[in-house]
Amino acid sequence: MWQVVQRGDVQDYGMLEEFVTTVTEIVPELLSCSQRAQLILGLRARMVLELCRTEQTADQDIQQHLARIRSLISTGEAESGDAEVELSESKFVELVESLLKDPSERENFYQNVFPVEFGPKYDTAIQMLMLEFLSRLEKLLPIPDLEQTASLLNAVPSALEKCVQFVPDPIQLRTLLQYHRKRGHLDSIGEYRTDSEDP
């Protein structure tokens, strides 16, 4: 998972967003509400912008992702009362809709705005939030740790695909995380970091 963000494999950000959503629904203590909203919505937003870059992308595909963003907002990803997150995400939805309608605006956006607003600084903020999430998750789970698991997944590329197929059915993941939560493994996670940069 870390390697997906580190390499900037934006096409897999949807899978990461679903994983983060599932895990933080089961163990909300892993991230603060603000961190959770920033990471989940940041991953989905970056993926949508990549889809908008080309005219060949089907509007219906993008609309499905926008619907997901709207549902994340309405179901409380910004439940911390962070009106700024809600406002920025509603502006994002408006931006994407305008990019889909106006090719000249899309061209201007990707030449002038995208590199500044969604470039390296944005990617770094996403990486820092993902690293925070994975570090806390690693403290919750026993051996093998995430580094050992990543090494195993790299050795067998098809194993990553099997893990991705596991995410949509979170029953086993829920059971595992609840078990470790009850055993007190969250006690070693510590306090939330609040100095995360907004993506």
Short mmCIF file of C-alpha atoms in Angstrom, two decimals:
data_model
loop_
_atom_site.label_atom_id
_atom_site.label_comp_id
_atom_site.label_asym_id
_atom_site.label_seq_id
_atom_site.Cartn_x
_atom_site.Cartn_y
_atom_site.Cartn_z
CA MET A 1 0.00 0.00 0.00
CA TRP A 2 2.78 2.39 0.88
CA GLN A 3 4.48 1.66 -2.42
CA VAL A 4 1.32 2.59 -4.35
CA VAL A 5 1.38 6.06 -2.78
CA GLN A 6 5.16 6.38 -2.92
CA ARG A 7 5.24 5.55 -6.64
CA GLY A 8 2.18 7.68 -7.31
CA ASP A 9 0.16 4.82 -8.83
CA VAL A 10 -2.96 6.99 -8.97
CA GLN A 11 -5.00 4.31 -10.75
CA ASP A 12 -4.86 2.28 -7.49
CA TYR A 13 -5.85 5.14 -5.18
CA GLY A 14 -9.49 4.01 -5.25
CA MET A 15 -8.47 0.66 -3.77
CA LEU A 16 -6.42 2.45 -1.10
CA GLU A 17 -9.31 4.78 -0.29
CA GLU A 18 -11.65 1.81 0.16
CA PHE A 19 -9.12 0.07 2.42
CA VAL A 20 -8.55 3.17 4.56
CA THR A 21 -12.31 3.73 4.80
CA THR A 22 -12.97 0.14 5.88
CA VAL A 23 -10.17 0.05 8.45
CA THR A 24 -10.99 3.44 9.98
CA GLU A 25 -14.68 2.55 10.24
CA ILE A 26 -13.67 -0.48 12.29
CA VAL A 27 -10.90 1.25 14.27
CA PRO A 28 -11.63 4.99 14.18
CA GLU A 29 -8.84 5.70 16.69
CA LEU A 30 -6.20 5.15 14.01
CA LEU A 31 -6.64 8.68 12.65
CA SER A 32 -8.30 11.86 13.80
CA CYS A 33 -11.51 12.76 11.96
CA SER A 34 -9.67 15.47 10.07
CA GLN A 35 -6.80 13.18 9.06
CA ARG A 36 -9.25 10.53 7.94
CA ALA A 37 -11.25 12.98 5.82
CA GLN A 38 -8.10 14.45 4.28
CA LEU A 39 -6.66 11.05 3.38
CA ILE A 40 -9.82 9.43 2.06
CA LEU A 41 -11.03 12.42 0.10
CA GLY A 42 -7.51 13.32 -1.02
CA LEU A 43 -6.92 9.88 -2.54
CA ARG A 44 -10.27 9.88 -4.34
CA ALA A 45 -9.85 13.47 -5.57
CA ARG A 46 -6.38 12.79 -7.00
CA MET A 47 -7.70 9.75 -8.86
CA VAL A 48 -10.62 11.74 -10.31
CA LEU A 49 -8.30 14.47 -11.56
CA GLU A 50 -6.16 11.89 -13.31
CA LEU A 51 -9.28 10.50 -15.01
CA CYS A 52 -10.33 14.00 -16.12
CA ARG A 53 -6.97 14.64 -17.77
CA THR A 54 -7.95 12.90 -21.00
CA GLU A 55 -11.05 13.38 -23.12
CA GLN A 56 -11.36 9.62 -23.63
CA THR A 57 -12.37 9.01 -20.03
CA ALA A 58 -16.06 8.26 -19.85
CA ASP A 59 -18.08 10.90 -18.05
CA GLN A 60 -20.05 8.11 -16.37
CA ASP A 61 -16.88 6.71 -14.74
CA ILE A 62 -16.00 10.12 -13.35
CA GLN A 63 -19.57 10.71 -12.17
CA GLN A 64 -19.38 7.48 -10.16
CA HIS A 65 -16.27 8.77 -8.39
CA LEU A 66 -17.90 12.15 -7.78
CA ALA A 67 -20.92 10.37 -6.32
CA ARG A 68 -18.53 8.53 -3.98
CA ILE A 69 -17.00 11.85 -2.88
CA ARG A 70 -20.45 13.34 -2.29
CA SER A 71 -21.49 10.29 -0.27
CA LEU A 72 -18.29 10.42 1.80
CA ILE A 73 -19.05 14.04 2.65
CA SER A 74 -22.73 13.45 3.38
CA THR A 75 -22.10 10.33 5.49
CA GLY A 76 -19.69 12.16 7.72
CA GLU A 77 -16.11 11.78 6.52
CA ALA A 78 -15.91 15.39 7.61
CA GLU A 79 -17.87 14.61 10.77
CA SER A 80 -15.38 16.55 12.79
CA GLY A 81 -17.44 19.56 11.77
CA ASP A 82 -14.67 20.66 9.48
CA ALA A 83 -16.64 23.03 7.25
CA GLU A 84 -13.43 23.82 5.39
CA VAL A 85 -13.13 20.19 4.22
CA GLU A 86 -16.77 20.16 3.11
CA LEU A 87 -16.39 23.45 1.27
CA SER A 88 -13.19 22.42 -0.49
CA GLU A 89 -14.72 19.13 -1.57
CA SER A 90 -17.88 20.78 -2.91
CA LYS A 91 -15.66 23.21 -4.84
CA PHE A 92 -13.72 20.21 -6.11
CA VAL A 93 -16.90 18.59 -7.44
CA GLU A 94 -17.80 21.86 -9.20
CA LEU A 95 -14.29 22.04 -10.68
CA VAL A 96 -14.47 18.52 -12.08
CA GLU A 97 -17.88 19.15 -13.59
CA SER A 98 -16.56 22.27 -15.31
CA LEU A 99 -13.47 20.39 -16.57
CA LEU A 100 -15.75 17.78 -18.12
CA LYS A 101 -17.83 20.41 -19.91
CA ASP A 102 -15.12 22.76 -21.19
CA PRO A 103 -12.03 21.35 -22.98
CA SER A 104 -10.25 24.73 -23.03
CA GLU A 105 -10.75 25.12 -19.28
CA ARG A 106 -9.44 21.58 -18.80
CA GLU A 107 -6.33 22.37 -20.86
CA ASN A 108 -5.69 25.56 -18.88
CA PHE A 109 -6.23 23.75 -15.58
CA TYR A 110 -3.74 20.98 -16.31
CA GLN A 111 -1.13 23.38 -17.64
CA ASN A 112 -1.35 26.09 -14.98
CA VAL A 113 -3.35 25.07 -11.91
CA PHE A 114 -2.80 21.33 -11.51
CA PRO A 115 1.01 21.48 -11.10
CA VAL A 116 0.64 24.05 -8.31
CA GLU A 117 -2.45 22.82 -6.44
CA PHE A 118 -2.15 19.05 -6.99
CA GLY A 119 1.54 18.60 -7.67
CA PRO A 120 4.40 17.47 -5.43
CA LYS A 121 3.16 19.29 -2.30
CA TYR A 122 -0.25 17.58 -2.56
CA ASP A 123 1.38 14.19 -3.19
CA THR A 124 3.67 14.67 -0.19
CA ALA A 125 0.70 15.50 2.05
CA ILE A 126 -1.07 12.33 0.89
CA GLN A 127 2.11 10.32 1.52
CA MET A 128 2.46 11.71 5.05
CA LEU A 129 -1.16 10.91 5.89
CA MET A 130 -0.83 7.41 4.44
CA LEU A 131 2.40 6.85 6.36
CA GLU A 132 0.68 7.95 9.58
CA PHE A 133 -2.22 5.58 8.88
CA LEU A 134 0.05 2.63 8.06
CA SER A 135 2.31 3.27 11.07
CA ARG A 136 -0.66 3.23 13.42
CA LEU A 137 -2.12 0.17 11.71
CA GLU A 138 1.22 -1.61 12.02
CA LYS A 139 1.27 -0.94 15.78
CA LEU A 140 -2.20 -2.45 16.03
CA LEU A 141 -1.37 -5.65 14.15
CA PRO A 142 1.09 -8.35 15.24
CA ILE A 143 3.82 -10.04 13.22
CA PRO A 144 4.22 -10.11 10.27
CA ASP A 145 4.42 -6.35 10.23
CA LEU A 146 3.50 -4.28 7.19
CA GLU A 147 7.09 -4.17 5.93
CA GLN A 148 7.33 -7.96 5.96
CA THR A 149 3.91 -8.25 4.32
CA ALA A 150 4.91 -5.78 1.59
CA SER A 151 8.05 -7.81 0.94
CA LEU A 152 5.95 -10.95 0.55
CA LEU A 153 3.52 -9.18 -1.79
CA ASN A 154 6.37 -7.88 -3.95
CA ALA A 155 7.74 -11.40 -4.33
CA VAL A 156 4.41 -12.61 -5.72
CA PRO A 157 2.69 -9.83 -7.74
CA SER A 158 -0.58 -11.78 -8.02
CA ALA A 159 -0.85 -11.72 -4.21
CA LEU A 160 -1.52 -7.97 -4.30
CA GLU A 161 -4.48 -8.56 -6.60
CA LYS A 162 -5.84 -11.13 -4.16
CA CYS A 163 -5.51 -8.57 -1.35
CA VAL A 164 -7.42 -6.02 -3.42
CA GLN A 165 -10.21 -8.55 -3.92
CA PHE A 166 -10.35 -8.96 -0.13
CA VAL A 167 -11.08 -5.27 0.52
CA PRO A 168 -14.69 -5.13 -0.81
CA ASP A 169 -15.73 -7.88 1.65
CA PRO A 170 -14.52 -6.48 4.98
CA ILE A 171 -15.98 -9.12 7.32
CA GLN A 172 -12.69 -10.93 7.96
CA LEU A 173 -10.79 -7.64 8.19
CA ARG A 174 -13.37 -6.32 10.67
CA THR A 175 -13.00 -9.45 12.82
CA LEU A 176 -9.20 -9.21 12.80
CA LEU A 177 -9.12 -5.52 13.69
CA GLN A 178 -11.74 -5.86 16.42
CA TYR A 179 -9.79 -8.75 17.95
CA HIS A 180 -6.58 -6.70 18.18
CA ARG A 181 -8.49 -3.67 19.38
CA LYS A 182 -9.94 -5.71 22.28
CA ARG A 183 -6.50 -7.06 23.13
CA GLY A 184 -5.34 -3.52 23.83
CA HIS A 185 -2.96 -3.11 20.91
CA LEU A 186 -4.33 0.39 20.37
CA ASP A 187 -2.85 1.53 23.68
CA SER A 188 0.60 1.72 22.09
CA ILE A 189 -0.54 3.84 19.16
CA GLY A 190 -0.44 7.09 21.09
CA GLU A 191 -2.11 10.41 20.50
CA TYR A 192 -3.25 11.79 17.16
CA ARG A 193 -0.88 13.98 15.27
CA THR A 194 -2.59 17.23 14.42
CA ASP A 195 0.15 18.85 12.38
CA SER A 196 -0.67 16.99 9.16
CA GLU A 197 -0.62 19.13 6.09
CA ASP A 198 -3.85 19.42 4.12
CA PRO A 199 -3.68 17.59 0.80
#
